[in-house]
Amino acid sequence: MKYLSMDDRLAKNRFDSDDHNSHIIVDKTACNTCKHRGCTYCCPAERYKWDTMSDKLIFDHVGCLECGNCRLICERLKQGVEGYAWNYPVQGRGIIFREG
Ligand code: SF4
Ligand code: SF4
């Protein structure tokens, strides 16, 4: 069986992404004080990564599957503390789910 990278797998979905306006906001500097970094484990699309070279969070909203896992695992996203916000993409943009 051919191994597909995450980018290959995400490319099998259809997106209408707003590349410049993220529907999820995280304060990557403040994330340095996070004790669990759960976002880097819970995202099925691997949108969150911890960069060991810079010791900083990397987040890319393009490719988000809108599952909500990060909002559940991150108390800052859940509570909407300053610098953090979780919303669905505006005007139905983002992933396009196939029905039927
Ligand atoms: S879980 Fe939340 S606070 Fe912790 S690193 Fe991820 S986004 Fe930042
Ligand atoms: S909503 Fe789901 S797919 Fe999107 S960034 Fe959060 S965990 Fe990843």
Coordinates of N, CA, C and O and ligand atoms in Angstrom, one line a residue:
M1 N 0.8 -1.2 0.0 CA 0.0 0.0 0.0 C 0.9 1.3 0.0 O 1.9 1.3 0.7
K2 N 0.5 2.2 -0.8 CA 1.3 3.4 -0.9 C 1.1 4.3 0.3 O 0.0 4.6 0.7
Y3 N 2.2 4.8 0.9 CA 2.1 5.7 2.0 C 1.8 7.1 1.5 O 2.4 7.6 0.6
L4 N 0.8 7.7 2.1 CA 0.4 9.1 1.7 C 0.8 10.0 2.8 O 0.5 9.7 4.0
S5 N 1.5 11.1 2.5 CA 1.8 12.1 3.5 C 0.5 12.8 3.9 O -0.5 12.7 3.2
M6 N 0.6 13.5 5.0 CA -0.6 14.3 5.4 C -1.0 15.3 4.3 O -2.2 15.4 4.0
D7 N 0.0 15.9 3.7 CA -0.4 16.9 2.6 C -1.1 16.1 1.5 O -2.0 16.7 0.9
D8 N -0.6 14.9 1.1 CA -1.3 14.1 0.1 C -2.7 13.8 0.5 O -3.6 13.9 -0.4
R9 N -2.9 13.4 1.7 CA -4.2 13.0 2.2 C -5.2 14.2 2.2 O -6.3 14.2 1.8
L10 N -4.6 15.4 2.7 CA -5.5 16.6 2.7 C -5.8 17.0 1.3 O -6.9 17.6 1.1
A11 N -4.9 16.8 0.4 CA -5.2 17.2 -1.0 C -6.3 16.4 -1.7 O -6.9 16.8 -2.7
K12 N -6.7 15.3 -1.0 CA -7.9 14.6 -1.6 C -9.2 15.2 -1.2 O -10.3 14.8 -1.6
N13 N -9.2 16.1 -0.2 CA -10.4 16.9 0.1 C -10.5 18.2 -0.7 O -9.5 18.6 -1.4
R14 N -11.6 18.7 -0.7 CA -11.8 20.0 -1.4 C -11.9 21.1 -0.4 O -12.6 21.0 0.6
F15 N -11.2 22.2 -0.6 CA -11.2 23.3 0.3 C -11.5 24.6 -0.5 O -11.1 24.7 -1.6
D16 N -12.2 25.5 0.2 CA -12.3 26.9 -0.3 C -11.7 27.8 0.8 O -12.4 28.4 1.5
S17 N -10.4 27.7 1.0 CA -9.8 28.3 2.1 C -9.6 29.8 1.9 O -9.3 30.3 0.8
D18 N -9.7 30.5 3.0 CA -9.3 31.9 3.0 C -7.9 32.0 3.5 O -7.6 31.9 4.7
D19 N -7.0 32.0 2.6 CA -5.6 31.7 2.9 C -5.0 32.8 3.9 O -4.1 32.6 4.7
H20 N -5.6 34.0 3.8 CA -5.0 35.1 4.6 C -5.7 35.4 5.9 O -5.2 36.2 6.7
N21 N -6.8 34.9 6.1 CA -7.6 35.2 7.4 C -7.9 33.9 8.1 O -8.7 33.1 7.7
S22 N -7.1 33.7 9.1 CA -7.3 32.4 9.9 C -8.6 32.5 10.7 O -8.8 33.4 11.4
H23 N -9.4 31.4 10.7 CA -10.6 31.3 11.5 C -10.2 30.9 13.0 O -11.0 30.9 13.8
I24 N -9.0 30.4 13.1 CA -8.5 30.0 14.5 C -7.3 30.9 14.8 O -6.3 31.0 14.0
I25 N -7.3 31.6 15.9 CA -6.2 32.5 16.3 C -5.5 31.9 17.5 O -6.1 31.5 18.5
V26 N -4.2 31.8 17.4 CA -3.4 31.4 18.6 C -2.2 32.3 18.7 O -1.6 32.8 17.8
D27 N -1.9 32.6 20.0 CA -0.8 33.5 20.3 C 0.4 32.6 20.5 O 0.6 32.0 21.5
K28 N 1.2 32.5 19.4 CA 2.3 31.6 19.4 C 3.4 31.9 20.4 O 4.1 31.0 20.9
T29 N 3.5 33.2 20.8 CA 4.5 33.5 21.8 C 3.9 33.1 23.2 O 4.7 32.5 24.0
A30 N 2.7 33.3 23.5 CA 2.1 32.9 24.7 C 2.0 31.4 24.8 O 2.1 30.8 25.9
C31 N 2.0 30.7 23.7 CA 1.9 29.2 23.7 C 3.2 28.6 24.4 O 3.2 27.5 24.8
N32 N 4.3 29.4 24.4 CA 5.5 28.9 25.1 C 5.3 28.6 26.5 O 6.0 27.8 27.1
T33 N 4.2 29.1 27.2 CA 4.0 28.8 28.6 C 3.0 27.7 28.7 O 2.7 27.3 29.9
C34 N 2.5 27.1 27.6 CA 1.6 26.0 27.7 C 2.3 24.7 28.2 O 3.4 24.4 27.7
K35 N 1.7 24.1 29.2 CA 2.4 22.9 29.8 C 2.1 21.6 29.1 O 2.9 20.7 29.2
H36 N 1.0 21.5 28.3 CA 0.7 20.2 27.6 C 0.9 20.2 26.1 O 1.1 19.2 25.5
R37 N 0.7 21.4 25.5 CA 0.8 21.5 24.0 C -0.1 20.4 23.3 O 0.3 19.8 22.3
G38 N -1.3 20.2 23.9 CA -2.2 19.2 23.4 C -2.6 19.3 21.9 O -2.9 18.4 21.3
C39 N -2.6 20.6 21.4 CA -2.9 20.8 20.1 C -2.0 20.0 19.1 O -2.5 19.7 18.0
T40 N -0.8 19.8 19.5 CA 0.1 19.1 18.6 C -0.1 17.6 18.5 O 0.5 16.9 17.7
Y41 N -1.0 17.1 19.4 CA -1.3 15.7 19.4 C -2.8 15.4 18.9 O -3.0 14.3 18.4
C42 N -3.7 16.4 19.0 CA -5.1 16.1 18.8 C -5.5 16.4 17.4 O -6.6 16.0 17.0
C43 N -4.8 17.1 16.6 CA -5.3 17.6 15.3 C -5.2 16.5 14.2 O -4.0 16.1 13.9
P44 N -6.3 16.0 13.7 CA -6.2 14.9 12.7 C -5.5 15.4 11.4 O -5.1 14.6 10.6
A45 N -5.5 16.7 11.2 CA -4.8 17.2 10.0 C -3.4 17.8 10.2 O -2.8 18.3 9.3
E46 N -2.9 17.5 11.4 CA -1.6 18.0 11.8 C -1.3 19.4 11.5 O -0.3 19.8 10.9
R47 N -2.3 20.3 11.9 CA -2.1 21.7 11.6 C -1.2 22.4 12.6 O -0.7 23.5 12.4
Y48 N -1.1 21.8 13.8 CA -0.2 22.3 14.8 C 1.1 21.5 14.9 O 1.0 20.3 15.0
K49 N 2.2 22.2 14.9 CA 3.5 21.5 15.1 C 4.3 22.3 16.1 O 4.3 23.5 16.0
W50 N 5.1 21.6 16.9 CA 6.1 22.3 17.7 C 7.4 22.3 17.0 O 7.9 21.2 16.8
D51 N 7.9 23.5 16.7 CA 9.2 23.6 16.0 C 10.3 23.6 17.0 O 10.5 24.5 17.8
T52 N 11.1 22.5 17.1 CA 12.1 22.4 18.1 C 13.3 23.3 17.9 O 13.9 23.7 18.8
M53 N 13.5 23.7 16.6 CA 14.6 24.6 16.3 C 14.3 26.0 17.0 O 15.2 26.6 17.6
S54 N 13.1 26.5 16.7 CA 12.8 27.9 17.2 C 12.1 27.8 18.6 O 11.9 28.8 19.2
D55 N 11.8 26.6 19.0 CA 11.0 26.3 20.3 C 9.7 27.1 20.3 O 9.4 27.8 21.2
K56 N 9.0 27.0 19.1 CA 7.8 27.8 19.0 C 6.7 26.9 18.3 O 7.1 26.1 17.5
L57 N 5.5 27.3 18.5 CA 4.4 26.6 17.9 C 4.3 27.1 16.4 O 4.4 28.3 16.1
I58 N 4.0 26.2 15.5 CA 3.7 26.5 14.1 C 2.2 26.1 13.9 O 1.9 25.0 14.3
F59 N 1.5 27.0 13.4 CA 0.1 26.7 13.1 C -0.3 27.2 11.7 O 0.0 28.3 11.4
D60 N -1.0 26.3 11.0 CA -1.5 26.7 9.6 C -3.0 26.3 9.5 O -3.3 25.2 9.6
H61 N -3.8 27.3 9.4 CA -5.3 27.1 9.4 C -5.7 26.4 8.1 O -6.8 25.8 8.0
V62 N -4.9 26.6 7.0 CA -5.3 26.0 5.7 C -5.2 24.5 5.8 O -4.1 24.0 6.2
G63 N -6.3 23.8 5.5 CA -6.3 22.4 5.7 C -7.0 21.9 6.9 O -7.2 20.7 7.1
C64 N -7.5 22.9 7.7 CA -8.2 22.5 8.9 C -9.5 21.8 8.5 O -10.2 22.2 7.6
L65 N -9.8 20.7 9.2 CA -11.0 19.9 9.0 C -12.2 20.4 9.8 O -13.3 19.8 9.7
E66 N -12.0 21.4 10.6 CA -13.1 22.0 11.4 C -13.7 21.0 12.4 O -14.9 21.0 12.7
C67 N -12.9 20.1 12.9 CA -13.4 19.0 13.8 C -13.6 19.6 15.2 O -14.4 19.0 16.0
G68 N -12.9 20.6 15.6 CA -13.1 21.2 16.9 C -12.2 20.6 18.0 O -12.3 21.0 19.2
N69 N -11.4 19.6 17.7 CA -10.6 19.0 18.7 C -9.7 20.0 19.5 O -9.6 19.9 20.7
C70 N -9.1 20.9 18.7 CA -8.2 21.8 19.3 C -8.9 22.7 20.3 O -8.4 23.1 21.4
R71 N -10.1 23.1 20.0 CA -10.9 23.9 20.9 C -11.2 23.2 22.2 O -11.3 23.8 23.3
L72 N -11.4 21.9 22.1 CA -11.7 21.1 23.3 C -10.4 20.9 24.2 O -10.5 20.9 25.4
I73 N -9.3 20.7 23.5 CA -8.1 20.3 24.3 C -7.4 21.6 24.8 O -6.6 21.5 25.8
C74 N -7.5 22.7 24.1 CA -6.8 23.9 24.5 C -7.8 24.8 25.4 O -8.7 25.3 24.8
E75 N -7.4 24.9 26.6 CA -8.3 25.7 27.5 C -8.3 27.2 27.1 O -9.3 27.9 27.3
R76 N -7.2 27.7 26.4 CA -7.2 29.1 26.0 C -8.2 29.3 24.8 O -8.8 30.3 24.7
L77 N -8.2 28.3 23.9 CA -9.1 28.4 22.8 C -10.5 28.3 23.3 O -11.4 29.0 22.8
K78 N -10.7 27.3 24.2 CA -12.1 27.1 24.7 C -12.6 28.3 25.4 O -13.8 28.7 25.2
Q79 N -11.8 29.0 26.2 CA -12.3 30.1 27.0 C -12.1 31.4 26.2 O -12.6 32.5 26.7
G80 N -11.5 31.4 25.0 CA -11.3 32.6 24.2 C -10.5 33.7 24.9 O -10.9 34.8 24.9
V81 N -9.5 33.2 25.6 CA -8.6 34.2 26.3 C -8.0 35.1 25.3 O -7.9 34.8 24.1
E82 N -7.5 36.3 25.7 CA -6.9 37.2 24.8 C -5.8 36.5 23.9 O -4.9 35.9 24.5
G83 N -5.9 36.7 22.7 CA -4.8 36.2 21.8 C -5.3 34.8 21.2 O -4.6 34.3 20.3
Y84 N -6.4 34.3 21.6 CA -6.9 33.0 21.2 C -8.4 33.1 20.8 O -9.2 33.7 21.5
A85 N -8.7 32.5 19.7 CA -10.1 32.5 19.2 C -10.3 31.3 18.3 O -9.4 30.9 17.5
W86 N -11.5 30.7 18.4 CA -11.8 29.6 17.5 C -13.2 29.9 16.9 O -14.2 30.1 17.6
N87 N -13.2 29.9 15.6 CA -14.5 30.2 14.9 C -14.5 29.3 13.6 O -13.4 28.8 13.2
Y88 N -15.7 29.1 13.1 CA -15.7 28.4 11.8 C -15.3 29.5 10.7 O -15.5 30.7 11.0
P89 N -14.8 29.1 9.6 CA -14.5 30.0 8.5 C -15.8 30.8 8.1 O -16.9 30.3 8.2
V90 N -15.6 32.1 7.7 CA -16.7 32.9 7.4 C -17.3 32.4 6.1 O -16.7 31.9 5.2
Q91 N -18.6 32.7 6.0 CA -19.4 32.4 4.7 C -19.2 31.0 4.2 O -19.0 30.9 2.9
G92 N -19.1 30.0 5.0 CA -19.1 28.7 4.6 C -17.8 28.3 3.9 O -17.7 27.2 3.2
R93 N -16.8 29.1 4.1 CA -15.5 28.7 3.4 C -14.8 27.6 4.3 O -15.3 27.1 5.3
G94 N -13.6 27.2 3.8 CA -12.9 26.1 4.5 C -13.2 24.8 3.8 O -13.3 24.7 2.6
I95 N -13.2 23.7 4.6 CA -13.4 22.4 4.0 C -14.8 22.3 3.4 O -15.8 22.8 3.9
I96 N -14.9 21.6 2.2 CA -16.2 21.4 1.6 C -16.5 19.9 1.8 O -15.9 19.1 1.2
F97 N -17.5 19.7 2.7 CA -17.8 18.3 2.9 C -18.7 17.7 1.8 O -19.6 18.4 1.4
R98 N -18.5 16.5 1.4 CA -19.3 15.8 0.5 C -20.4 15.1 1.2 O -20.2 14.4 2.2
E99 N -21.6 15.2 0.7 CA -22.7 14.5 1.4 C -23.3 13.5 0.5 O -23.3 13.6 -0.7
G100 N -23.8 12.4 1.1 CA -24.5 11.4 0.3 C -23.5 10.3 -0.2 O -22.3 10.4 0.0
Ligands
SF4_1 S1 -2.8 23.7 23.5 FE1 -3.3 25.9 23.2 S2 -2.0 27.1 24.5 FE2 -1.1 25.0 24.3 S3 0.4 25.2 22.6 FE3 -1.6 24.5 21.7 S4 -2.6 26.4 21.1 FE4 -1.0 27.0 22.5
SF4_2 S1 -10.4 22.2 14.2 FE1 -9.6 20.1 14.1 S2 -8.6 20.0 12.1 FE2 -8.9 22.2 12.6 S3 -7.0 22.8 13.5 FE3 -8.4 22.2 15.2 S4 -8.0 20.0 15.6 FE4 -7.1 20.6 13.6

